Coordinates of N, CA and C in Angstrom, one line a residue:
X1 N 69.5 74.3 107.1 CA 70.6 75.3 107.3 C 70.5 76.4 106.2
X2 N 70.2 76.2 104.7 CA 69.7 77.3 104.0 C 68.6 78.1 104.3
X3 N 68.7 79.3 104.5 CA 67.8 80.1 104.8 C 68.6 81.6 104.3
X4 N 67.8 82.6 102.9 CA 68.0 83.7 102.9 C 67.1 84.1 101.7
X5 N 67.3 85.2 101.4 CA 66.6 86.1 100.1 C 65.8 85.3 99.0
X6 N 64.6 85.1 99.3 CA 64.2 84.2 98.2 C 62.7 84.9 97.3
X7 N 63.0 84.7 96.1 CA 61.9 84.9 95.1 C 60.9 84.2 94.9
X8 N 59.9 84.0 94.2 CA 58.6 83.1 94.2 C 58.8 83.2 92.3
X9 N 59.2 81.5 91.7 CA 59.3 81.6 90.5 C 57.6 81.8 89.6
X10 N 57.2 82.9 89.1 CA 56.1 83.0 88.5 C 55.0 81.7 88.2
X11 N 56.1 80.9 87.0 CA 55.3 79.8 86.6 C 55.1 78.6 87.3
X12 N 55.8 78.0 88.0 CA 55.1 77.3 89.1 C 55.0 77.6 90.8
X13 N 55.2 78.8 90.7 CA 55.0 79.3 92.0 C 55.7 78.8 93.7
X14 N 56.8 78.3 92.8 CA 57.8 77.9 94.7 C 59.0 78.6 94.6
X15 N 59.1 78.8 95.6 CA 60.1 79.8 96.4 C 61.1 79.5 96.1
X16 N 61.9 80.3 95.8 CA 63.2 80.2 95.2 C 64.5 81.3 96.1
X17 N 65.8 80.9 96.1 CA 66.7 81.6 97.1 C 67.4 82.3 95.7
X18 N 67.4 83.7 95.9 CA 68.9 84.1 94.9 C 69.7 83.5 95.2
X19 N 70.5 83.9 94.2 CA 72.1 83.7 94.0 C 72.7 83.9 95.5
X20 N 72.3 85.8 95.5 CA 73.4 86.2 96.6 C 72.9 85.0 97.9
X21 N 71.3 85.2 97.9 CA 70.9 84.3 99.4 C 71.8 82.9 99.3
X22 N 71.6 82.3 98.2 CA 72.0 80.8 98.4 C 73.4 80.7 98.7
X23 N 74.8 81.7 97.8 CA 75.8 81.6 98.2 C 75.8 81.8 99.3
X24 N 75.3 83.5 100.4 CA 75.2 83.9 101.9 C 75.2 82.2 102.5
X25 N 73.7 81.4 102.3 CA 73.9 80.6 103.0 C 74.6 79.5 103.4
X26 N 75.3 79.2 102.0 CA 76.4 78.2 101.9 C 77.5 78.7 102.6
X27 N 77.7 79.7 102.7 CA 79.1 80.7 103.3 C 78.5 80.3 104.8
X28 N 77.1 80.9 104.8 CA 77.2 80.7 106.7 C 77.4 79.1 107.3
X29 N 76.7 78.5 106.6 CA 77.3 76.8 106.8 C 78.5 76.7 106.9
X30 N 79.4 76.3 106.2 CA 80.9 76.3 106.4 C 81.4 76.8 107.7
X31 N 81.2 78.2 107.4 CA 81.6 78.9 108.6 C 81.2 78.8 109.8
X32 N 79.8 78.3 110.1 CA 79.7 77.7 111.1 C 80.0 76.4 112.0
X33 N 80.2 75.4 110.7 CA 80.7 74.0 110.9 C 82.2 74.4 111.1
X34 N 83.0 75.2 111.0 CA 84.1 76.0 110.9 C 84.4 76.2 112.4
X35 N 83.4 76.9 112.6 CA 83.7 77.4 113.8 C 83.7 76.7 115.5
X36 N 82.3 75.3 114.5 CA 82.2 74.7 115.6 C 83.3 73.1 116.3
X37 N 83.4 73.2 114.8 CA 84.8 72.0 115.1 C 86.2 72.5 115.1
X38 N 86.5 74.0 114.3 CA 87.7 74.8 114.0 C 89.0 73.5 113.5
X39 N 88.1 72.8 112.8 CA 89.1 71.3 111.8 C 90.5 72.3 111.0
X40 N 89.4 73.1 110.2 CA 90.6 73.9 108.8 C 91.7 74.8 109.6
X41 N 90.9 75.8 110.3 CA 92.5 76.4 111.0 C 92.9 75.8 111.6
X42 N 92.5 75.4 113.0 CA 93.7 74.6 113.3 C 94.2 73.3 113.0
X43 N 94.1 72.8 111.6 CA 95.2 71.8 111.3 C 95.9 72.6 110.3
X44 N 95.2 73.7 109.9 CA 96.8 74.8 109.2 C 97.3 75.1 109.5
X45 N 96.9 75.8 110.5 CA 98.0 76.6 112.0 C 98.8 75.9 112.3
X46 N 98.5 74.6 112.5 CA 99.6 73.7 113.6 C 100.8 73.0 112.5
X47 N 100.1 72.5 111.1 CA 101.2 72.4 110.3 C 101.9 73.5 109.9
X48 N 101.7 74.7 109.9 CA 102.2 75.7 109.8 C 103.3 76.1 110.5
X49 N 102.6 76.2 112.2 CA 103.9 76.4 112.7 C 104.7 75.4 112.9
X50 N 104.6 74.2 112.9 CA 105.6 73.1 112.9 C 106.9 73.3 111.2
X51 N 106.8 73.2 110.5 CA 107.2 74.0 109.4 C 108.0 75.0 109.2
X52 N 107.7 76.4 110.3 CA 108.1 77.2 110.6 C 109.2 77.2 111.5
X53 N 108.6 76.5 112.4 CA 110.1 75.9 113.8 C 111.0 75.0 112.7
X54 N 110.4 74.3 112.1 CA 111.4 73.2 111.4 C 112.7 73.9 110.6
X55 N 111.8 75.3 109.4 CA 113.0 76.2 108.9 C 114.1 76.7 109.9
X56 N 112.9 77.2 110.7 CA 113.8 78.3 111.5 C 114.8 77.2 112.1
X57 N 114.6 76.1 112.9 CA 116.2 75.4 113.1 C 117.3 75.0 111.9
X58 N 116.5 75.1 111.1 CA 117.5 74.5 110.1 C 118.2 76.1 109.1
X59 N 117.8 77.4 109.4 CA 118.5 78.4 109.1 C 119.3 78.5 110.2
X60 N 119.5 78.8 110.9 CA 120.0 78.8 112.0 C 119.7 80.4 112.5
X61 N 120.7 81.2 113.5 CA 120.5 82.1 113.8 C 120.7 83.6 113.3
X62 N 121.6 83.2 112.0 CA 121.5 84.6 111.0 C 120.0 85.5 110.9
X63 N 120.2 86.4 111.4 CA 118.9 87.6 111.2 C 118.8 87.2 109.3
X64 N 119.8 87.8 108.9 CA 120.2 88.7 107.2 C 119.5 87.4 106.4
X65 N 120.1 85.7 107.2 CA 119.8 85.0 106.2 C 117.9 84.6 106.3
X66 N 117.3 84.9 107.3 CA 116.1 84.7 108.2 C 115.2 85.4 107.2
X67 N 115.9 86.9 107.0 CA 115.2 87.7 106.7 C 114.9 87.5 105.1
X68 N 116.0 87.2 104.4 CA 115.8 87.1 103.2 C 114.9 85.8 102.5
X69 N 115.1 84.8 103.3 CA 114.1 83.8 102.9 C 112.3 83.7 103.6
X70 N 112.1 84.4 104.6 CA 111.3 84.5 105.7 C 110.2 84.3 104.3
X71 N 109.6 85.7 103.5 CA 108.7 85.4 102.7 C 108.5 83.7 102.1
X72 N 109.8 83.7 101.3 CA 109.0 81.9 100.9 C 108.8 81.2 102.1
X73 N 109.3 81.0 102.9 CA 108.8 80.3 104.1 C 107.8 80.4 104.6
X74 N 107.0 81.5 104.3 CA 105.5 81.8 104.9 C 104.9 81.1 103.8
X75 N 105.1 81.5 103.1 CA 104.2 81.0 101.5 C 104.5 79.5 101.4
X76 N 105.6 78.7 101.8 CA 105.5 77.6 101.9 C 104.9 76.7 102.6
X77 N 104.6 77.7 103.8 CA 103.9 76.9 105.1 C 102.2 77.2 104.3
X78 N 101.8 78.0 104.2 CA 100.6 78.4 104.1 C 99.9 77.4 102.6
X79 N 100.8 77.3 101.9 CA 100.3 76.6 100.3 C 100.3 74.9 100.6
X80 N 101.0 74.3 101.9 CA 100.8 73.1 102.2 C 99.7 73.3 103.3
X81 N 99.7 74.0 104.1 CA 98.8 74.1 105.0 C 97.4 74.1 104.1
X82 N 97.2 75.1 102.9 CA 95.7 75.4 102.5 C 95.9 73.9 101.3
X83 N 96.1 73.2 101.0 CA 95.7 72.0 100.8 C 95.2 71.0 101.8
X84 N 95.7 70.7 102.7 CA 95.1 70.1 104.2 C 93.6 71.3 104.4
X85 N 93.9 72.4 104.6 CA 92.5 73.5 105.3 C 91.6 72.7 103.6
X86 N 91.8 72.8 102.2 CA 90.4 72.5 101.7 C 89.5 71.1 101.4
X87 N 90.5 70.3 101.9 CA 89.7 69.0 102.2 C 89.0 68.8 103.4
X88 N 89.9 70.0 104.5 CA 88.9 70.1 106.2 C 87.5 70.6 105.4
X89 N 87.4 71.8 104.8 CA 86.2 72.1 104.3 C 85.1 71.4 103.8
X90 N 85.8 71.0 102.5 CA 85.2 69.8 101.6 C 84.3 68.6 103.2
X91 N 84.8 68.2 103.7 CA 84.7 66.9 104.8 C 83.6 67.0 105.1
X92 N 82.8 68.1 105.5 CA 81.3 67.9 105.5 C 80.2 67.3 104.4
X93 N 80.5 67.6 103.1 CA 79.9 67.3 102.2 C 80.1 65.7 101.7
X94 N 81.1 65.2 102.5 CA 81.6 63.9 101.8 C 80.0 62.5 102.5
X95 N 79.8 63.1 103.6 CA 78.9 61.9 103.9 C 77.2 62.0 103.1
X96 N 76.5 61.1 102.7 CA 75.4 61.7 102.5 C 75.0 62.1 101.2
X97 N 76.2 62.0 100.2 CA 76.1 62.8 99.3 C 75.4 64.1 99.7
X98 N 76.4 65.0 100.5 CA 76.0 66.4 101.2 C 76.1 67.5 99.2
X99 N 77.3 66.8 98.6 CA 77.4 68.1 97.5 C 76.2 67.7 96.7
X100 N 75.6 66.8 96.2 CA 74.6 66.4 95.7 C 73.2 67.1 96.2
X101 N 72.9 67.1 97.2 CA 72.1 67.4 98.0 C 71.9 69.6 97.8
X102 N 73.2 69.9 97.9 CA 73.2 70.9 97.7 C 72.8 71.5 96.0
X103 N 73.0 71.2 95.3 CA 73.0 70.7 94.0 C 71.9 71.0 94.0
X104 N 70.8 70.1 94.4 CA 69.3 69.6 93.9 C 68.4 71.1 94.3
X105 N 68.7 71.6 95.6 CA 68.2 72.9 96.3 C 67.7 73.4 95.2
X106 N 67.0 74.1 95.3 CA 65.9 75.0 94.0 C 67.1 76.5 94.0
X107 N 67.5 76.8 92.8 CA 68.0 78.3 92.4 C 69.9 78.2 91.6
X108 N 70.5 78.8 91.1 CA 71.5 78.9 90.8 C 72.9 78.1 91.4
X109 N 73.2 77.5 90.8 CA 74.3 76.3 91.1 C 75.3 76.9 91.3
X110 N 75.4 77.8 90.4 CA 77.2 78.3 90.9 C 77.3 79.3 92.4
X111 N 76.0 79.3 92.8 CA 76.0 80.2 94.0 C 76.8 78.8 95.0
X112 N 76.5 77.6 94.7 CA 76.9 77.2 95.8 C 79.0 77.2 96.0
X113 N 79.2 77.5 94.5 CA 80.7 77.3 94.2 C 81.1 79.4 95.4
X114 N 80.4 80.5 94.9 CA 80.4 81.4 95.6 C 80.4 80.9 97.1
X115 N 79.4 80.4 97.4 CA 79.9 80.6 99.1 C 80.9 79.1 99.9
X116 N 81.2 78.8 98.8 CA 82.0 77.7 99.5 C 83.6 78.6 99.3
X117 N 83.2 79.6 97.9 CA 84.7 80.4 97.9 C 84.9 81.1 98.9
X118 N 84.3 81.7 99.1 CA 83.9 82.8 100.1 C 84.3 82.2 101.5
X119 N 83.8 81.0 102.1 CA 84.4 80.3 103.4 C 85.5 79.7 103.3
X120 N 86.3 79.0 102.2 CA 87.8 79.0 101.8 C 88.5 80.0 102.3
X121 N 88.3 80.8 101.6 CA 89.0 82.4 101.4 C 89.3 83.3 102.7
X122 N 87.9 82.7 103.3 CA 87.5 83.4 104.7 C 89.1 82.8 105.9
X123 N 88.6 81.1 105.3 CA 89.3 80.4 106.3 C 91.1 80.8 106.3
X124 N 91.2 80.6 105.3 CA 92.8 80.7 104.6 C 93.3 81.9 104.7
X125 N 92.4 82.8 104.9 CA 93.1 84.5 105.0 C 93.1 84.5 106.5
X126 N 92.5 83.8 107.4 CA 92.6 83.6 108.8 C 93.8 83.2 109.5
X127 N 93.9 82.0 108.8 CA 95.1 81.2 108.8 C 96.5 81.6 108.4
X128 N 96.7 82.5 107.3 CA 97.6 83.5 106.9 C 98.1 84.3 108.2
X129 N 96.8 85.2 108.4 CA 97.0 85.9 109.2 C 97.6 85.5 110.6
X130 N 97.7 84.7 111.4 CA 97.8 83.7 112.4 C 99.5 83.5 111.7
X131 N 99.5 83.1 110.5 CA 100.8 82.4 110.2 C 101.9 83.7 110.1
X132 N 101.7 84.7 109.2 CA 102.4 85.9 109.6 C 102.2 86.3 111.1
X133 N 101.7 86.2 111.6 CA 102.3 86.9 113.5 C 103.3 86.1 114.3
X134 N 103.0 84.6 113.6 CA 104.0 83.6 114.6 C 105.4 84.0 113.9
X135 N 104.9 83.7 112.4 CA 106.3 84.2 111.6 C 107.2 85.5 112.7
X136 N 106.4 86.4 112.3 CA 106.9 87.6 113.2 C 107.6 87.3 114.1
X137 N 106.9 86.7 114.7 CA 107.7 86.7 116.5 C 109.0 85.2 116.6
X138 N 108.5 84.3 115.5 CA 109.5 82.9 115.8 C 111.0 83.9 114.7
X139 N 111.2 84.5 113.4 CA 112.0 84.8 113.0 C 112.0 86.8 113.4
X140 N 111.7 87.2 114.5 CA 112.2 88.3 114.6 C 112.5 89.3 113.3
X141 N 110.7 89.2 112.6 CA 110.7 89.8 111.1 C 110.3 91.1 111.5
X142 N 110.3 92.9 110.8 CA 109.7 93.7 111.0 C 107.8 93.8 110.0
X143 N 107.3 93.3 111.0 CA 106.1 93.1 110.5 C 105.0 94.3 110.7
X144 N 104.9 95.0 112.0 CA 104.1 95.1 111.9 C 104.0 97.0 111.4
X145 N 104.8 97.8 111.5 CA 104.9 98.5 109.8 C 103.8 98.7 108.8
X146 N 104.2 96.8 108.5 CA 103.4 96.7 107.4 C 102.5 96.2 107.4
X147 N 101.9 95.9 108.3 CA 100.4 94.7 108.5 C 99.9 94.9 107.9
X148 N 99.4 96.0 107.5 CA 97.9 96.2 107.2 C 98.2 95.8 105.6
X149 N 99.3 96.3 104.7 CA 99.6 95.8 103.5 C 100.0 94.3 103.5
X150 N 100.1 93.3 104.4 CA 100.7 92.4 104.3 C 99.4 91.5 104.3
X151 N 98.7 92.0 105.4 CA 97.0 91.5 105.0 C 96.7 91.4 104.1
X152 N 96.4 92.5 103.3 CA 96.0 92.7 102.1 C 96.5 92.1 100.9
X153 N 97.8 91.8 101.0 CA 99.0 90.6 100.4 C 98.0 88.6 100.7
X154 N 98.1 88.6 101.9 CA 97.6 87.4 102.8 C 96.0 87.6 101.7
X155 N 95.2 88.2 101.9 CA 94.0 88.0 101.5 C 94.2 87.5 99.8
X156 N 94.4 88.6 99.0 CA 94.1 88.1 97.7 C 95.2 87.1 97.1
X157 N 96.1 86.7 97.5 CA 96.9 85.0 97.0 C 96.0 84.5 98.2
X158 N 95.2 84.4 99.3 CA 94.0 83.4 99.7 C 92.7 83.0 98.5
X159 N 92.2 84.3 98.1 CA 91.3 84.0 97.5 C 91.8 83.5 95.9
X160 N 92.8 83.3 95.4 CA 93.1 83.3 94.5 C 93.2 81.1 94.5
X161 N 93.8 81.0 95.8 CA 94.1 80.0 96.3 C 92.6 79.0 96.3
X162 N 92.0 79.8 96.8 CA 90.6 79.5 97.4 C 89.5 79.4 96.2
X163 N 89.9 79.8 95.2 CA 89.2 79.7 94.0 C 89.2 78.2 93.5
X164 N 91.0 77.9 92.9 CA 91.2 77.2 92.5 C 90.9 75.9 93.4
X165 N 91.3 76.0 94.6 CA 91.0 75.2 95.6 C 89.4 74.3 96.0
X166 N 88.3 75.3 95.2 CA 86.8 74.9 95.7 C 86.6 74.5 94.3
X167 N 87.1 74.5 92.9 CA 87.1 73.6 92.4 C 87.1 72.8 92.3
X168 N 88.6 72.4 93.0 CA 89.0 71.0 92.9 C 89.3 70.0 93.9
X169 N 88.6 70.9 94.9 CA 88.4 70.0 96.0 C 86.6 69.6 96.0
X170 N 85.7 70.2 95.5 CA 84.8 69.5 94.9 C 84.9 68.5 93.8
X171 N 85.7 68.6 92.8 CA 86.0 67.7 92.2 C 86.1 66.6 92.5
X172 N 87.3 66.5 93.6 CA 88.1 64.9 93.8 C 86.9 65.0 95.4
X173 N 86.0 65.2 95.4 CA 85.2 65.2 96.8 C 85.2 63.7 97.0
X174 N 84.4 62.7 95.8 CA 84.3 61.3 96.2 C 85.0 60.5 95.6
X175 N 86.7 60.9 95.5 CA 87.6 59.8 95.4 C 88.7 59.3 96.3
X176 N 88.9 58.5 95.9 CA 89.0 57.5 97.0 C 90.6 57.7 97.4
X177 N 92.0 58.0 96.4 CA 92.6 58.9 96.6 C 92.9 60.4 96.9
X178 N 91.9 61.3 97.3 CA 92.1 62.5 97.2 C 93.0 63.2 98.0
X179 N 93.5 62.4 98.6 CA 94.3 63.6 99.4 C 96.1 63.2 98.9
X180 N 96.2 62.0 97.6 CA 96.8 62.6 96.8 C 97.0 63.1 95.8
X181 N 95.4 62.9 95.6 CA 95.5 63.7 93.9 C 94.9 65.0 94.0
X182 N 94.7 65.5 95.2 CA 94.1 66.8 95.5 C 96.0 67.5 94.8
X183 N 96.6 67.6 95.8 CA 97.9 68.6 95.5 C 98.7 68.3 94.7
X184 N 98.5 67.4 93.3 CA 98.9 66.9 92.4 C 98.2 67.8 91.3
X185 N 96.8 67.7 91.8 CA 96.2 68.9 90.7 C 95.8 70.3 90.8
X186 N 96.3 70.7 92.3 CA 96.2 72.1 92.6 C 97.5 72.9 92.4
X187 N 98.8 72.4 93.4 CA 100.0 73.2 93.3 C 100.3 73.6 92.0
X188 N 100.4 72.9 90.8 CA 100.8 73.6 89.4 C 100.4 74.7 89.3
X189 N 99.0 74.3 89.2 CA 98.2 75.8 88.9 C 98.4 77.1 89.9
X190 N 98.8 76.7 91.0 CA 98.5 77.8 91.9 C 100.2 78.9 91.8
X191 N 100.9 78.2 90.7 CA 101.9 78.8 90.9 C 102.7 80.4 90.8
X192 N 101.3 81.3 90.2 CA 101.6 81.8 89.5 C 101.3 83.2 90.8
X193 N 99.7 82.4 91.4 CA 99.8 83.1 92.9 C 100.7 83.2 93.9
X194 N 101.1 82.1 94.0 CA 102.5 82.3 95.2 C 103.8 82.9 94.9
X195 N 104.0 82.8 93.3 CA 105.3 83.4 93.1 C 105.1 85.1 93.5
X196 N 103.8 85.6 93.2 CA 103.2 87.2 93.2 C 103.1 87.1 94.4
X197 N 102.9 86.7 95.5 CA 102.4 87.0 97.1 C 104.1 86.8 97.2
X198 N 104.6 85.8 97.4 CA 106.1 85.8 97.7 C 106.9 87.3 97.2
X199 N 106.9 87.9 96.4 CA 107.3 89.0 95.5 C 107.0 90.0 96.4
X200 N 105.4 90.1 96.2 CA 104.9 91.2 97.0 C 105.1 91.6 98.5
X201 N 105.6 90.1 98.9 CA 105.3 89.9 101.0 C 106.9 90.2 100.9
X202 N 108.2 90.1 100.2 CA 109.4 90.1 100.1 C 109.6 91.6 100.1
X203 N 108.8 92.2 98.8 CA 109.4 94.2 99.0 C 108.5 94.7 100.1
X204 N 107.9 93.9 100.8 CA 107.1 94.5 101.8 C 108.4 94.6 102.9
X205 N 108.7 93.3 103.1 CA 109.7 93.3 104.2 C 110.7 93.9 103.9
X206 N 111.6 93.7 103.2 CA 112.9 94.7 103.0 C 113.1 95.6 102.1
X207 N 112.1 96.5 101.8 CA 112.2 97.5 100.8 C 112.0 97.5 99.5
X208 N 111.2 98.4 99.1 CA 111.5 98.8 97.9 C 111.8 99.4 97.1
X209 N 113.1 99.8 97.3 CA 113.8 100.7 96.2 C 113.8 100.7 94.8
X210 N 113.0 100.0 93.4 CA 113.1 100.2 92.7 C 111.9 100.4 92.2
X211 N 111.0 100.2 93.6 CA 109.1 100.6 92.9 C 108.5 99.8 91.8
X212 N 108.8 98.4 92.5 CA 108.0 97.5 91.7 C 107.5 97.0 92.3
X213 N 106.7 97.4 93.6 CA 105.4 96.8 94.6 C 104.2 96.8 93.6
X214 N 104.2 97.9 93.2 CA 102.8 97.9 92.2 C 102.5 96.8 91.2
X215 N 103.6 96.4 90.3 CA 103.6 95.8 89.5 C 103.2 94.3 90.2
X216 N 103.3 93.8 91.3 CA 103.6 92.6 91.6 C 101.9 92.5 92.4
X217 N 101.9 93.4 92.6 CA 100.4 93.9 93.0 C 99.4 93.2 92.4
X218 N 99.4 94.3 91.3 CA 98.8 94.1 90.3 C 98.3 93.1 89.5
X219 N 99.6 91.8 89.1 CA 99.8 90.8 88.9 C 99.3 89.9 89.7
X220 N 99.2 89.8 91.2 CA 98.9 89.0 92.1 C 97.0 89.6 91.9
X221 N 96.4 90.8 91.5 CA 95.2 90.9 91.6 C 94.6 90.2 90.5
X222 N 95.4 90.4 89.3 CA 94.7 90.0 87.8 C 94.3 88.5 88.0
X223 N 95.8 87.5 88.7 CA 95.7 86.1 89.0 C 94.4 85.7 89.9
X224 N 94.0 86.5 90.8 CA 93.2 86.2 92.0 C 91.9 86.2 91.3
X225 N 91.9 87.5 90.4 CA 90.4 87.7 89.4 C 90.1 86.2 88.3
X226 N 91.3 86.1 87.9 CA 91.3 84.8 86.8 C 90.8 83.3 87.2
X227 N 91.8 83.4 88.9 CA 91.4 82.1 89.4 C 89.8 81.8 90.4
X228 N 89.1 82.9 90.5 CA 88.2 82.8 91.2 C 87.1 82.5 90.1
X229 N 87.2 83.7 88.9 CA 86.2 83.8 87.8 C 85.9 82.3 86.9
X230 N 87.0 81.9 86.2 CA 87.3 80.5 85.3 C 86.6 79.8 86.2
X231 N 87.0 79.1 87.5 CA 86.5 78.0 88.2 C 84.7 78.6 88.3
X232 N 84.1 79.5 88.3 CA 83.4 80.0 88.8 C 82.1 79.3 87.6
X233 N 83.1 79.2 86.2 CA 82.4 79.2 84.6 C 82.3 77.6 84.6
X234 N 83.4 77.1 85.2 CA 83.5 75.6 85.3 C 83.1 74.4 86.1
X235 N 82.5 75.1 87.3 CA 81.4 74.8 88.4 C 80.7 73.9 88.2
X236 N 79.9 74.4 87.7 CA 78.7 73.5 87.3 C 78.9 72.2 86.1
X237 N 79.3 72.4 85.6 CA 79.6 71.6 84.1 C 80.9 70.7 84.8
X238 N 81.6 70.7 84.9 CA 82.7 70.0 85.7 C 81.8 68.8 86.4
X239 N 81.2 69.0 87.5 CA 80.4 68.8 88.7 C 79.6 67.4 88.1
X240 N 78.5 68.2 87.4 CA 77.5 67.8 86.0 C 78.1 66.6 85.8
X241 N 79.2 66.7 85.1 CA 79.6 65.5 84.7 C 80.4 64.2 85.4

């Protein structure tokens, strides 16, 4: 299944994949095993919108009250949902010693942490997006306005998500509890993203009159750069040991 950009190492003369090849290829795996079982989105999607119907009966039919909680509601569906979507991911690699295997491949290790980010991020910003349209249409939100910034909201708290997520869902890959020590050791950390997407997807929908979209922006970008980069340093060495 790997196959891309490869170099010929001088001193003993075998083929070697860059970085960018070997991530590319790890990214097209996923995404293909992705596509062919579609495990991660749709077991987000569906816990998602179950979740969503669940609020929405239990707000009842106030627009005003709908509207004002709608943001955390999305973000709450989506932060349970992308714990479920990164062990869908992870699930291939569990038989076989598949992460091991990947590991041993000739060229740069943290490439493989890149394209497993990269198919997280891919998947989760999918699933976002899917989750804000139902949103839309089950709570009668003004969404689409804003889509295109709301996207862009949806993508970077994914990748930020998706960082910390392909760490530590490689981590707990071969224990025997992980699926509850997975969200025992991701939600803390992830807090700092959801509070900034929540913020950001909130002045999106009802205004912003005092011009602090930027700031919350910004904040949500610095976090997304921190959480992608750190796990990125800790990859390999984590792993290793």
């Amino acid at each position: 299944c790997l196959s891309g950009a490869r170099r010929q190492d001088p001193a003993t003369g075998v083929s070697d994949m860059t970085l960018l090849g070997r991530a590319s290829a790890v990214f097209r795996k996923d995404l293909w095993i992705e596509l062919r079982g579609k495990q991660a989105v749709s077991s987000t999607t569906l816990f998602a919108v179950v979740t969503l119907l669940v609020l929405a009966f239990a707000l009842g039919p106030d627009p005003t009250a709908i509207e004002s909680v709608a943001p955390g509601l999305i973000w709450t569906a989506l932060i349970f949902a992308a714990v479920l979507g990164i062990s869908r991911v992870f699930d291939s690699e569990r038989g076989n010693r598949g992460m091991e295997g990947l590991f041993l491949y000739p060229g740069d290790r943290r490439a493989v942490y890149v394209g497993k980010l990269g198919a997280l991020a891919t998947i989760l910003t999918c699933s976002e997006l899917l989750i804000l349209v139902l949103a839309g249409v089950l709570y009668n939100l003004p969404l689409w306005p804003v889509f295109p910034q709301l996207a862009a909201v949806a993508a970077l708290g994914s990748l930020g998500i998706a960082g910390i997520g392909t760490l530590y869902g490689a981590l707990t890959l071969n224990v025997r509890a992980r699926e509850v020590l997975l969200p025992l050791l991701i939600l803390p950390l992830l807090v700092p993203v959801v509070l900034a997407s929540v913020a950001a997807t909130r002045l999106l929908l009802v205004g912003d009159p005092f011009d602090v979209l930027g700031g919350w922006v910004r904040l949500l970008i610095a976090f997304s750069i921190v959480f992608t980069v750190a796990p990125r340093l800790a990859f390999e060495r984590v792993l290793s040991e």
